Short mmCIF file of N, CA and C in Angstrom, two decimals:
data_model
loop_
_atom_site.label_atom_id
_atom_site.label_comp_id
_atom_site.label_asym_id
_atom_site.label_seq_id
_atom_site.Cartn_x
_atom_site.Cartn_y
_atom_site.Cartn_z
N UNK A 16 0.83 -1.19 0.00
CA UNK A 16 0.00 0.00 0.00
C UNK A 16 0.87 1.25 0.00
N UNK A 17 2.11 1.09 -0.42
CA UNK A 17 2.99 2.25 -0.51
C UNK A 17 2.37 3.30 -1.42
N UNK A 18 2.50 4.55 -1.02
CA UNK A 18 1.99 5.63 -1.85
C UNK A 18 0.56 6.04 -1.55
N UNK A 19 -0.16 5.26 -0.75
CA UNK A 19 -1.52 5.62 -0.39
C UNK A 19 -1.51 6.30 0.97
N UNK A 20 -2.39 7.27 1.18
CA UNK A 20 -2.42 7.99 2.46
C UNK A 20 -2.93 7.13 3.61
N UNK A 21 -2.73 7.64 4.82
CA UNK A 21 -3.11 6.92 6.04
C UNK A 21 -4.58 6.57 6.07
N UNK A 22 -5.46 7.47 5.59
CA UNK A 22 -6.90 7.18 5.61
C UNK A 22 -7.23 5.94 4.80
N UNK A 23 -6.55 5.76 3.66
CA UNK A 23 -6.79 4.58 2.83
C UNK A 23 -6.34 3.32 3.58
N UNK A 24 -5.18 3.38 4.20
CA UNK A 24 -4.68 2.24 4.97
C UNK A 24 -5.61 1.91 6.14
N UNK A 25 -6.15 2.94 6.80
CA UNK A 25 -7.09 2.74 7.90
C UNK A 25 -8.32 1.98 7.43
N UNK A 26 -8.87 2.37 6.29
CA UNK A 26 -10.08 1.72 5.78
C UNK A 26 -9.78 0.28 5.38
N UNK A 27 -8.67 0.05 4.70
CA UNK A 27 -8.31 -1.33 4.34
C UNK A 27 -8.19 -2.18 5.60
N UNK A 28 -7.48 -1.68 6.60
CA UNK A 28 -7.30 -2.42 7.84
C UNK A 28 -8.64 -2.71 8.52
N UNK A 29 -9.51 -1.72 8.57
CA UNK A 29 -10.80 -1.90 9.23
C UNK A 29 -11.66 -2.92 8.49
N UNK A 30 -11.69 -2.85 7.17
CA UNK A 30 -12.53 -3.78 6.40
C UNK A 30 -12.00 -5.21 6.49
N UNK A 31 -10.68 -5.38 6.49
CA UNK A 31 -10.12 -6.72 6.63
C UNK A 31 -10.38 -7.26 8.04
N UNK A 32 -10.21 -6.42 9.04
CA UNK A 32 -10.50 -6.83 10.42
C UNK A 32 -11.95 -7.26 10.56
N UNK A 33 -12.88 -6.49 9.99
CA UNK A 33 -14.30 -6.86 10.04
C UNK A 33 -14.54 -8.20 9.35
N UNK A 34 -13.91 -8.40 8.20
CA UNK A 34 -14.09 -9.66 7.47
C UNK A 34 -13.64 -10.84 8.32
N UNK A 35 -12.51 -10.69 9.00
CA UNK A 35 -11.99 -11.79 9.82
C UNK A 35 -12.85 -12.01 11.07
N UNK A 36 -13.37 -10.93 11.63
CA UNK A 36 -14.11 -11.04 12.89
C UNK A 36 -15.58 -11.43 12.70
N UNK A 37 -16.17 -11.06 11.58
CA UNK A 37 -17.63 -11.18 11.46
C UNK A 37 -18.11 -12.06 10.32
N UNK A 38 -17.19 -12.70 9.59
CA UNK A 38 -17.61 -13.56 8.48
C UNK A 38 -16.95 -14.92 8.59
N UNK A 39 -17.30 -15.79 7.69
CA UNK A 39 -16.71 -17.12 7.64
C UNK A 39 -15.22 -17.07 7.29
N UNK A 40 -14.74 -15.93 6.83
CA UNK A 40 -13.32 -15.80 6.51
C UNK A 40 -12.43 -15.99 7.71
N UNK A 41 -12.93 -15.74 8.90
CA UNK A 41 -12.16 -15.91 10.12
C UNK A 41 -12.07 -17.34 10.60
N UNK A 42 -12.75 -18.25 9.92
CA UNK A 42 -12.73 -19.66 10.29
C UNK A 42 -11.61 -20.38 9.54
N UNK A 43 -11.18 -21.56 10.03
CA UNK A 43 -10.15 -22.33 9.30
C UNK A 43 -10.56 -22.54 7.85
N UNK A 44 -9.65 -22.29 6.95
CA UNK A 44 -9.91 -22.43 5.52
C UNK A 44 -10.55 -21.21 4.88
N UNK A 45 -10.85 -20.19 5.70
CA UNK A 45 -11.47 -18.98 5.17
C UNK A 45 -10.46 -18.13 4.41
N UNK A 46 -10.98 -17.17 3.64
CA UNK A 46 -10.10 -16.29 2.88
C UNK A 46 -10.62 -14.87 2.89
N UNK A 47 -9.71 -13.95 2.67
CA UNK A 47 -10.02 -12.54 2.44
C UNK A 47 -9.13 -12.09 1.30
N UNK A 48 -9.72 -11.40 0.34
CA UNK A 48 -8.97 -10.82 -0.77
C UNK A 48 -9.13 -9.31 -0.72
N UNK A 49 -8.04 -8.60 -0.89
CA UNK A 49 -8.07 -7.14 -0.92
C UNK A 49 -7.63 -6.69 -2.31
N UNK A 50 -8.44 -5.83 -2.91
CA UNK A 50 -8.07 -5.20 -4.18
C UNK A 50 -8.07 -3.70 -3.96
N UNK A 51 -6.96 -3.06 -4.29
CA UNK A 51 -6.79 -1.62 -4.12
C UNK A 51 -6.34 -1.05 -5.44
N UNK A 52 -7.15 -0.13 -6.00
CA UNK A 52 -6.92 0.40 -7.33
C UNK A 52 -7.02 1.91 -7.30
N UNK A 53 -6.19 2.57 -8.08
CA UNK A 53 -6.34 4.01 -8.28
C UNK A 53 -7.30 4.21 -9.44
N UNK A 54 -8.44 4.85 -9.17
CA UNK A 54 -9.42 5.09 -10.23
C UNK A 54 -9.00 6.26 -11.11
N UNK A 55 -8.43 7.28 -10.48
CA UNK A 55 -7.95 8.46 -11.19
C UNK A 55 -6.92 9.13 -10.30
N UNK A 56 -6.53 10.33 -10.64
CA UNK A 56 -5.48 11.03 -9.87
C UNK A 56 -5.91 11.34 -8.44
N UNK A 57 -7.21 11.29 -8.16
CA UNK A 57 -7.72 11.69 -6.85
C UNK A 57 -8.33 10.57 -6.03
N UNK A 58 -8.63 9.42 -6.65
CA UNK A 58 -9.49 8.45 -6.00
C UNK A 58 -8.91 7.04 -6.01
N UNK A 59 -8.90 6.42 -4.83
CA UNK A 59 -8.57 5.01 -4.69
C UNK A 59 -9.86 4.23 -4.49
N UNK A 60 -9.90 3.02 -5.03
CA UNK A 60 -11.06 2.14 -4.89
C UNK A 60 -10.59 0.88 -4.17
N UNK A 61 -11.24 0.57 -3.06
CA UNK A 61 -10.89 -0.57 -2.22
C UNK A 61 -12.02 -1.60 -2.30
N UNK A 62 -11.65 -2.86 -2.49
CA UNK A 62 -12.61 -3.95 -2.34
C UNK A 62 -12.02 -4.98 -1.39
N UNK A 63 -12.80 -5.37 -0.38
CA UNK A 63 -12.43 -6.47 0.50
C UNK A 63 -13.48 -7.55 0.28
N UNK A 64 -13.01 -8.69 -0.22
CA UNK A 64 -13.89 -9.80 -0.58
C UNK A 64 -13.71 -10.89 0.48
N UNK A 65 -14.84 -11.31 1.08
CA UNK A 65 -14.75 -12.31 2.14
C UNK A 65 -15.71 -13.46 1.87
N UNK A 66 -15.75 -14.40 2.80
CA UNK A 66 -16.58 -15.60 2.66
C UNK A 66 -18.03 -15.38 3.06
N UNK A 67 -18.40 -14.16 3.39
CA UNK A 67 -19.79 -13.84 3.68
C UNK A 67 -20.25 -14.23 5.07
N UNK A 68 -21.42 -13.74 5.42
CA UNK A 68 -22.03 -14.00 6.73
C UNK A 68 -23.53 -13.84 6.59
N UNK A 69 -24.25 -14.23 7.61
CA UNK A 69 -25.71 -14.07 7.63
C UNK A 69 -26.07 -12.59 7.74
N UNK A 70 -25.30 -11.84 8.51
CA UNK A 70 -25.57 -10.43 8.72
C UNK A 70 -24.99 -9.59 7.58
N UNK A 71 -25.52 -8.39 7.43
CA UNK A 71 -25.03 -7.45 6.42
C UNK A 71 -24.30 -6.32 7.15
N UNK A 72 -23.09 -5.98 6.71
CA UNK A 72 -22.36 -4.89 7.37
C UNK A 72 -23.15 -3.59 7.34
N UNK A 73 -23.22 -2.93 8.49
CA UNK A 73 -23.90 -1.65 8.57
C UNK A 73 -23.30 -0.82 9.69
N UNK A 74 -23.39 0.49 9.54
CA UNK A 74 -22.91 1.41 10.57
C UNK A 74 -23.83 1.29 11.77
N UNK A 75 -23.24 1.26 12.96
CA UNK A 75 -24.07 1.23 14.16
C UNK A 75 -23.50 2.22 15.17
N UNK A 76 -24.31 2.56 16.12
CA UNK A 76 -23.88 3.48 17.19
C UNK A 76 -23.48 2.66 18.39
N UNK A 77 -22.17 2.56 18.62
CA UNK A 77 -21.66 1.81 19.76
C UNK A 77 -21.82 2.63 21.03
N UNK A 78 -22.10 1.96 22.12
CA UNK A 78 -22.16 2.62 23.42
C UNK A 78 -20.76 3.07 23.82
N UNK A 79 -20.68 4.10 24.64
CA UNK A 79 -19.39 4.66 25.04
C UNK A 79 -18.49 3.63 25.70
N UNK A 80 -19.04 2.68 26.42
CA UNK A 80 -18.23 1.70 27.12
C UNK A 80 -17.80 0.51 26.29
N UNK A 81 -18.31 0.39 25.07
CA UNK A 81 -17.95 -0.74 24.21
C UNK A 81 -16.53 -0.58 23.65
N UNK A 82 -15.84 -1.70 23.55
CA UNK A 82 -14.48 -1.68 23.01
C UNK A 82 -14.46 -1.72 21.49
N UNK A 83 -15.53 -2.05 20.85
CA UNK A 83 -15.59 -2.16 19.40
C UNK A 83 -16.88 -1.57 18.88
N UNK A 84 -17.15 -1.83 17.60
CA UNK A 84 -18.42 -1.41 17.02
C UNK A 84 -18.39 -0.06 16.33
N UNK A 85 -17.19 0.49 16.10
CA UNK A 85 -17.09 1.81 15.47
C UNK A 85 -16.42 1.78 14.11
N UNK A 86 -16.06 0.60 13.66
CA UNK A 86 -15.28 0.47 12.43
C UNK A 86 -15.96 1.05 11.20
N UNK A 87 -17.18 0.65 10.94
CA UNK A 87 -17.86 1.17 9.75
C UNK A 87 -18.24 2.63 9.92
N UNK A 88 -18.40 3.08 11.15
CA UNK A 88 -18.60 4.51 11.40
C UNK A 88 -17.36 5.27 10.93
N UNK A 89 -16.17 4.74 11.23
CA UNK A 89 -14.92 5.37 10.76
C UNK A 89 -14.83 5.34 9.24
N UNK A 90 -15.18 4.20 8.65
CA UNK A 90 -15.15 4.09 7.19
C UNK A 90 -16.06 5.15 6.58
N UNK A 91 -17.27 5.25 7.10
CA UNK A 91 -18.21 6.24 6.58
C UNK A 91 -17.70 7.67 6.75
N UNK A 92 -16.98 7.92 7.84
CA UNK A 92 -16.46 9.26 8.11
C UNK A 92 -15.36 9.68 7.14
N UNK A 93 -14.56 8.75 6.67
CA UNK A 93 -13.41 9.13 5.83
C UNK A 93 -13.57 8.78 4.36
N UNK A 94 -14.49 7.90 4.02
CA UNK A 94 -14.68 7.51 2.62
C UNK A 94 -15.64 8.45 1.91
N UNK A 95 -15.42 8.65 0.63
CA UNK A 95 -16.37 9.42 -0.17
C UNK A 95 -17.67 8.63 -0.33
N UNK A 96 -17.51 7.32 -0.55
CA UNK A 96 -18.65 6.41 -0.66
C UNK A 96 -18.19 5.04 -0.22
N UNK A 97 -19.13 4.23 0.24
CA UNK A 97 -18.82 2.84 0.53
C UNK A 97 -20.11 2.04 0.42
N UNK A 98 -19.97 0.73 0.28
CA UNK A 98 -21.15 -0.10 0.17
C UNK A 98 -20.81 -1.57 0.26
N UNK A 99 -21.85 -2.39 0.08
CA UNK A 99 -21.74 -3.84 0.21
C UNK A 99 -22.49 -4.48 -0.94
N UNK A 100 -21.93 -5.55 -1.48
CA UNK A 100 -22.66 -6.33 -2.49
C UNK A 100 -22.26 -7.80 -2.36
N UNK A 101 -23.19 -8.67 -2.68
CA UNK A 101 -22.86 -10.09 -2.75
C UNK A 101 -22.25 -10.35 -4.11
N UNK A 102 -21.28 -11.26 -4.11
CA UNK A 102 -20.50 -11.51 -5.33
C UNK A 102 -20.37 -13.00 -5.57
N UNK A 103 -21.47 -13.63 -5.88
CA UNK A 103 -21.43 -15.06 -6.16
C UNK A 103 -21.57 -15.91 -4.92
N UNK A 104 -21.28 -17.17 -5.09
CA UNK A 104 -21.46 -18.16 -4.04
C UNK A 104 -20.64 -17.83 -2.80
N UNK A 105 -21.34 -17.53 -1.68
CA UNK A 105 -20.71 -17.31 -0.38
C UNK A 105 -19.68 -16.19 -0.36
N UNK A 106 -19.74 -15.26 -1.28
CA UNK A 106 -18.77 -14.17 -1.27
C UNK A 106 -19.48 -12.84 -1.12
N UNK A 107 -18.88 -11.99 -0.31
CA UNK A 107 -19.41 -10.64 -0.12
C UNK A 107 -18.27 -9.66 -0.35
N UNK A 108 -18.61 -8.53 -0.96
CA UNK A 108 -17.64 -7.48 -1.21
C UNK A 108 -18.07 -6.24 -0.43
N UNK A 109 -17.16 -5.70 0.37
CA UNK A 109 -17.35 -4.39 0.99
C UNK A 109 -16.35 -3.48 0.28
N UNK A 110 -16.85 -2.39 -0.27
CA UNK A 110 -16.01 -1.51 -1.09
C UNK A 110 -16.06 -0.09 -0.55
N UNK A 111 -15.05 0.68 -0.92
CA UNK A 111 -15.01 2.10 -0.53
C UNK A 111 -14.23 2.88 -1.57
N UNK A 112 -14.66 4.10 -1.80
CA UNK A 112 -13.91 5.06 -2.61
C UNK A 112 -13.29 6.07 -1.66
N UNK A 113 -12.00 6.32 -1.85
CA UNK A 113 -11.24 7.16 -0.94
C UNK A 113 -10.40 8.17 -1.71
N UNK A 114 -10.13 9.30 -1.07
CA UNK A 114 -9.22 10.27 -1.63
C UNK A 114 -7.80 9.74 -1.53
N UNK A 115 -6.97 10.08 -2.50
CA UNK A 115 -5.55 9.73 -2.44
C UNK A 115 -4.74 10.88 -1.87
N UNK A 116 -5.43 11.93 -1.39
CA UNK A 116 -4.76 13.06 -0.74
C UNK A 116 -5.06 12.99 0.74
N UNK A 117 -4.03 13.03 1.60
CA UNK A 117 -4.23 12.95 3.04
C UNK A 117 -5.23 13.98 3.55
N UNK A 118 -6.19 13.51 4.36
CA UNK A 118 -7.12 14.41 5.03
C UNK A 118 -8.21 14.99 4.15
N UNK A 119 -8.38 14.47 2.94
CA UNK A 119 -9.38 15.01 2.03
C UNK A 119 -10.23 13.88 1.48
N UNK A 120 -11.55 14.03 1.53
CA UNK A 120 -12.41 13.00 0.95
C UNK A 120 -12.24 12.99 -0.55
N UNK A 121 -12.59 11.88 -1.18
CA UNK A 121 -12.45 11.77 -2.64
C UNK A 121 -13.26 12.85 -3.35
N UNK A 122 -14.46 13.12 -2.89
CA UNK A 122 -15.30 14.14 -3.53
C UNK A 122 -14.68 15.53 -3.40
N UNK A 123 -14.20 15.86 -2.22
CA UNK A 123 -13.58 17.17 -2.01
C UNK A 123 -12.32 17.31 -2.85
N UNK A 124 -11.56 16.24 -2.97
CA UNK A 124 -10.33 16.27 -3.77
C UNK A 124 -10.65 16.53 -5.24
N UNK A 125 -11.78 16.01 -5.72
CA UNK A 125 -12.20 16.24 -7.11
C UNK A 125 -12.83 17.61 -7.29
N UNK A 126 -13.22 18.25 -6.16
CA UNK A 126 -13.80 19.57 -6.25
C UNK A 126 -15.30 19.60 -6.43
N UNK A 127 -15.99 18.48 -6.18
CA UNK A 127 -17.45 18.51 -6.35
C UNK A 127 -18.19 18.80 -5.07
N UNK A 128 -17.47 19.12 -3.98
CA UNK A 128 -18.09 19.66 -2.77
C UNK A 128 -18.78 18.67 -1.87
N UNK A 129 -18.91 17.42 -2.26
CA UNK A 129 -19.56 16.45 -1.39
C UNK A 129 -18.61 16.01 -0.30
N UNK A 130 -19.14 15.46 0.76
CA UNK A 130 -18.46 14.89 1.92
C UNK A 130 -16.95 14.98 1.86
#
């Protein structure tokens, strides 16, 4: 991930951690695939592909005393966009579009004023 800003690395780490903790990927024989692509001069596209789960990833409001539960909240805070899609038999993709400039959302980096 050389050349990508800290925010991009944070999101990759969070999505991989979620895949290992909350899907079948964390079980023996499970897998996680990470694809990181530069879409243009301003935007990185991240896909984390896992073995899927019964639940669908969603942002939640963790209680102050909880040690976890804020990962997708962080992803939503720093990503221009993110989402989830099923990708064939037992596979789920969680994706995010990110700015390649430190501290700037992908939309702001492109100059379209969004998030």
